[in-house]
Short mmCIF file of C-alpha atoms in Angstrom, two decimals:
data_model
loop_
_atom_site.label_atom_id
_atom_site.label_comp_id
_atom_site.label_asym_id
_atom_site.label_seq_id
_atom_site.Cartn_x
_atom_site.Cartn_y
_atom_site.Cartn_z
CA UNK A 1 31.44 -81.13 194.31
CA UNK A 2 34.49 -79.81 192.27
CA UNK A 3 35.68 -76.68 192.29
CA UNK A 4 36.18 -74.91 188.93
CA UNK A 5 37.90 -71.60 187.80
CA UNK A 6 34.71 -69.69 187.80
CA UNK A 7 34.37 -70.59 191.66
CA UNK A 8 37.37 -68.64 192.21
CA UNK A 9 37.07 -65.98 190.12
CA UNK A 10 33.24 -65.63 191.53
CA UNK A 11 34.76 -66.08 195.37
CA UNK A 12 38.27 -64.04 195.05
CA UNK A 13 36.82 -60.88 193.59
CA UNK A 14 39.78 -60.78 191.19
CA UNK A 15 40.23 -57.88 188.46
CA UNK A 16 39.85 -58.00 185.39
CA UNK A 17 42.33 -57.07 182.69
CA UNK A 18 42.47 -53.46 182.29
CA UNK A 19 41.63 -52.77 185.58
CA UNK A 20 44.52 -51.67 188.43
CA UNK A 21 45.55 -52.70 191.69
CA UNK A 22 47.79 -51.31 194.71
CA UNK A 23 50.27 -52.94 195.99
CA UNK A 24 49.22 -53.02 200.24
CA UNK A 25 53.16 -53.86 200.84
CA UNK A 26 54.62 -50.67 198.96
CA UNK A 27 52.08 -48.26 197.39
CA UNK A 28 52.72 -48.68 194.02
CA UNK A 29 50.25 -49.25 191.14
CA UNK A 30 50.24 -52.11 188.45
CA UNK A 31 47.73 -53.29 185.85
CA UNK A 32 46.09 -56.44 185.28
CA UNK A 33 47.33 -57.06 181.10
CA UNK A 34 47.06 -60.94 181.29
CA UNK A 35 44.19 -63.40 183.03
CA UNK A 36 44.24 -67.29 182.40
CA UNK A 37 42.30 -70.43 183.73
CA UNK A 38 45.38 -72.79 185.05
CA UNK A 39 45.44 -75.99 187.10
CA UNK A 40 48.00 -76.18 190.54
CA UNK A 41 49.13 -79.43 191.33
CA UNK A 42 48.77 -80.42 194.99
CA UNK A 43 49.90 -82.91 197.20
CA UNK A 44 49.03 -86.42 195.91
CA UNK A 45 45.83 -88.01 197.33
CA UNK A 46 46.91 -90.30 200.55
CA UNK A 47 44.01 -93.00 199.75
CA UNK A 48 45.21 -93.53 196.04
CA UNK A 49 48.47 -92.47 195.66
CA UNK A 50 46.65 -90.24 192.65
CA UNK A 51 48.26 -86.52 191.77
CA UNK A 52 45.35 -83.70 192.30
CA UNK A 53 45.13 -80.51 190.49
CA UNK A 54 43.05 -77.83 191.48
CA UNK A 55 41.70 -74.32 189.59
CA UNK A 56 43.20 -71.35 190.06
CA UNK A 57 43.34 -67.80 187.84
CA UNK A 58 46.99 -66.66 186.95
CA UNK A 59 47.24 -63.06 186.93
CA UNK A 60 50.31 -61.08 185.05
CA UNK A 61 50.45 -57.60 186.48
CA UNK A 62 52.45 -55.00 184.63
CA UNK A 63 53.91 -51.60 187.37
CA UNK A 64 52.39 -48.56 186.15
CA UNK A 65 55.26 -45.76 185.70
CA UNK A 66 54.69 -42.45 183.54
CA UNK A 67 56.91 -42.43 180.36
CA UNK A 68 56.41 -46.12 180.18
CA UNK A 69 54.10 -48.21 177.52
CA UNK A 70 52.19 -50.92 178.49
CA UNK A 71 53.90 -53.82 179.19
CA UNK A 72 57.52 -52.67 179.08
CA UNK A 73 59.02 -52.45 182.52
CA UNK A 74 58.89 -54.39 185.41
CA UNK A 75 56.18 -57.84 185.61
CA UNK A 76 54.68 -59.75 187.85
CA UNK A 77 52.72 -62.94 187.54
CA UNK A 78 50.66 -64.62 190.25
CA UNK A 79 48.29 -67.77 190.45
CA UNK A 80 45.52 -67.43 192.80
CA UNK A 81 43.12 -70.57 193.91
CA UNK A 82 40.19 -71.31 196.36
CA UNK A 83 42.80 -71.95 199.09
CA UNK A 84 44.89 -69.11 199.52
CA UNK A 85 44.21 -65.53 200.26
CA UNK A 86 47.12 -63.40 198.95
CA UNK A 87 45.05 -61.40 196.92
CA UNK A 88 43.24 -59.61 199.59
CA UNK A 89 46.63 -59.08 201.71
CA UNK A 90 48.76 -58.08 199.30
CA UNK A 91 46.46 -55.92 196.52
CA UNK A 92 43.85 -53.38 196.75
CA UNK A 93 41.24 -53.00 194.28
CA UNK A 94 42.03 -49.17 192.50
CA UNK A 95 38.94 -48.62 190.03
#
């Protein structure tokens, strides 16, 4: 069966936009302003010689500072898949 970008949204537990994370690495807090389906290319397939994509959720994060508006300062973007599990080791779920 394939795997498809609501698979890893259902599996991954990821925020939605609006909502805010921690950072588990330094404390701070960012918000989720941007969500998007994406494909990740992986290695080719050994049998066919064939390129493979799989789903994954890109997530654009945006540091919450006081003084700031939305979306000015400092950015981060991150594409998450079935495969990996650097959400849960490096963010924390804040509301």
């Amino acid at each position: 069966m394939r795997e498809t970008h609501d698979d890893v949204i259902r599996a991954k537990h990821l925020p939605r936009v609006g909502q805010s994370v921690r950072s588990r690495k330094y404390g701070t807090f960012w918000r989720v302003i941007e969500k998007k389906e994406v494909w990740l290319n992986t290695s080719d397939d050994p049998k066919t010689g064939a390129c493979r994509v799989m789903p994954a959720i890109y997530l654009c994060y945006w540091r919450v500072q006081d003084g700031h508006q939305p979306g000015i300062g400092k950015m981060l973007g991150y594409a998450y898949s079935l495969h990996d599990n650097t959400f849960d080791a490096n963010w924390e779920m804040v509301n």
